[in-house]
Amino acid sequence: MDIFPHPDDVIIDETTGEVTIEGPISKEQAGARKAVREQAFVSMRRYFEVEAALAKEPTNRTLRREFKELEKYYEFLKQDSERIERHEALRLSRRALETKHTAMPGSKHDG
């Protein structure tokens, strides 16, 4: 069962108390993100082709316009991968805490 927003997507600024949600807040948004992610992966080949072409022709307006559009997909993938990394880091830290709490002195988990 999916939870929206995912608890790991709720970010609380410890200084200001400001809360931001860095992920989908509904099943529909999660589906839309998945569709954008798939399109972004497809677009990456063209992104790198246009980037290389711009290195040779930096004043080409058509390439610059296309690159600007493709850059949106690149930025999406970058943010999405940071979100996935955050989820994994939090999952691993929870696992480590669970292991630490179950490893009581004298128990079979005690190292």
GROMACS .gro file of C-alpha atoms in nm:
model
  111
    1MET     CA    1   0.000   0.000   0.000
    2ASP     CA    2   0.135   0.341  -0.098
    3ILE     CA    3   0.103   0.636   0.139
    4PHE     CA    4   0.073   0.991   0.002
    5PRO     CA    5   0.260   1.195   0.076
    6HIS     CA    6   0.529   0.945   0.166
    7PRO     CA    7   0.662   1.020   0.516
    8ASP     CA    8   1.018   1.047   0.378
    9ASP     CA    9   0.896   1.323   0.144
   10VAL     CA   10   0.785   1.544   0.434
   11ILE     CA   11   1.082   1.769   0.505
   12ILE     CA   12   1.088   1.983   0.820
   13ASP     CA   13   1.337   2.267   0.843
   14GLU     CA   14   1.463   2.234   1.201
   15THR     CA   15   1.553   2.603   1.217
   16THR     CA   16   1.233   2.761   1.087
   17GLY     CA   17   0.984   2.478   1.137
   18GLU     CA   18   0.884   2.517   0.771
   19VAL     CA   19   0.739   2.199   0.622
   20THR     CA   20   0.780   2.112   0.255
   21ILE     CA   21   0.669   1.805   0.065
   22GLU     CA   22   0.921   1.684  -0.192
   23GLY     CA   23   0.723   1.416  -0.369
   24PRO     CA   24   0.377   1.325  -0.492
   25ILE     CA   25   0.084   1.396  -0.262
   26SER     CA   26  -0.164   1.169  -0.442
   27LYS     CA   27  -0.176   0.848  -0.642
   28GLU     CA   28  -0.248   1.057  -0.952
   29GLN     CA   29   0.062   1.272  -0.898
   30ALA     CA   30   0.271   0.958  -0.845
   31GLY     CA   31   0.142   0.824  -1.178
   32ALA     CA   32   0.220   1.153  -1.351
   33ARG     CA   33   0.573   1.153  -1.205
   34LYS     CA   34   0.624   0.801  -1.336
   35ALA     CA   35   0.516   0.910  -1.686
   36VAL     CA   36   0.748   1.213  -1.675
   37ARG     CA   37   1.035   0.994  -1.549
   38GLU     CA   38   0.989   0.755  -1.842
   39GLN     CA   39   0.980   1.044  -2.091
   40ALA     CA   40   1.286   1.198  -1.926
   41PHE     CA   41   1.486   0.876  -1.967
   42VAL     CA   42   1.389   0.863  -2.334
   43SER     CA   43   1.491   1.230  -2.376
   44MET     CA   44   1.837   1.195  -2.220
   45ARG     CA   45   2.002   1.065  -2.535
   46ARG     CA   46   1.881   1.369  -2.727
   47TYR     CA   47   1.984   1.594  -2.436
   48PHE     CA   48   2.346   1.479  -2.467
   49GLU     CA   49   2.337   1.501  -2.848
   50VAL     CA   50   2.213   1.860  -2.834
   51GLU     CA   51   2.462   1.945  -2.559
   52ALA     CA   52   2.748   1.820  -2.779
   53ALA     CA   53   2.611   2.005  -3.083
   54LEU     CA   54   2.589   2.327  -2.881
   55ALA     CA   55   2.954   2.291  -2.784
   56LYS     CA   56   3.032   2.312  -3.157
   57GLU     CA   57   2.764   2.573  -3.240
   58PRO     CA   58   2.699   2.778  -2.924
   59THR     CA   59   2.504   3.046  -3.111
   60ASN     CA   60   2.258   2.807  -3.279
   61ARG     CA   61   1.922   2.935  -3.155
   62THR     CA   62   1.728   2.624  -3.251
   63LEU     CA   63   1.965   2.401  -3.055
   64ARG     CA   64   1.960   2.638  -2.758
   65ARG     CA   65   1.579   2.633  -2.752
   66GLU     CA   66   1.568   2.254  -2.775
   67PHE     CA   67   1.834   2.222  -2.506
   68LYS     CA   68   1.635   2.447  -2.274
   69GLU     CA   69   1.333   2.216  -2.310
   70LEU     CA   70   1.541   1.900  -2.265
   71GLU     CA   71   1.710   2.051  -1.962
   72LYS     CA   72   1.377   2.037  -1.777
   73TYR     CA   73   1.383   1.657  -1.805
   74TYR     CA   74   1.746   1.646  -1.694
   75GLU     CA   75   1.664   1.855  -1.385
   76PHE     CA   76   1.362   1.636  -1.309
   77LEU     CA   77   1.579   1.323  -1.316
   78LYS     CA   78   1.839   1.489  -1.097
   79GLN     CA   79   1.581   1.585  -0.834
   80ASP     CA   80   1.411   1.247  -0.861
   81SER     CA   81   1.739   1.064  -0.803
   82GLU     CA   82   1.810   1.284  -0.498
   83ARG     CA   83   1.465   1.190  -0.364
   84ILE     CA   84   1.533   0.820  -0.420
   85GLU     CA   85   1.873   0.852  -0.248
   86ARG     CA   86   1.709   1.027   0.049
   87HIS     CA   87   1.449   0.750   0.078
   88GLU     CA   88   1.721   0.483   0.071
   89ALA     CA   89   1.937   0.664   0.329
   90LEU     CA   90   1.640   0.699   0.563
   91ARG     CA   91   1.546   0.334   0.511
   92LEU     CA   92   1.899   0.222   0.595
   93SER     CA   93   1.917   0.445   0.902
   94ARG     CA   94   1.585   0.306   1.028
   95ARG     CA   95   1.714  -0.047   0.973
   96ALA     CA   96   2.032   0.034   1.165
   97LEU     CA   97   1.828   0.177   1.454
   98GLU     CA   98   1.601  -0.129   1.460
   99THR     CA   99   1.904  -0.359   1.471
  100LYS     CA  100   2.061  -0.150   1.746
  101HIS     CA  101   1.743  -0.163   1.958
  102THR     CA  102   1.702  -0.540   1.919
  103ALA     CA  103   2.066  -0.613   2.006
  104MET     CA  104   2.036  -0.599   2.384
  105PRO     CA  105   2.333  -0.708   2.601
  106GLY     CA  106   2.316  -1.081   2.660
  107SER     CA  107   2.079  -1.140   2.365
  108LYS     CA  108   2.168  -1.355   2.069
  109HIS     CA  109   2.199  -1.031   1.862
  110ASP     CA  110   2.468  -0.895   2.093
  111GLY     CA  111   2.790  -0.859   1.893
   0.00000   0.00000   0.00000
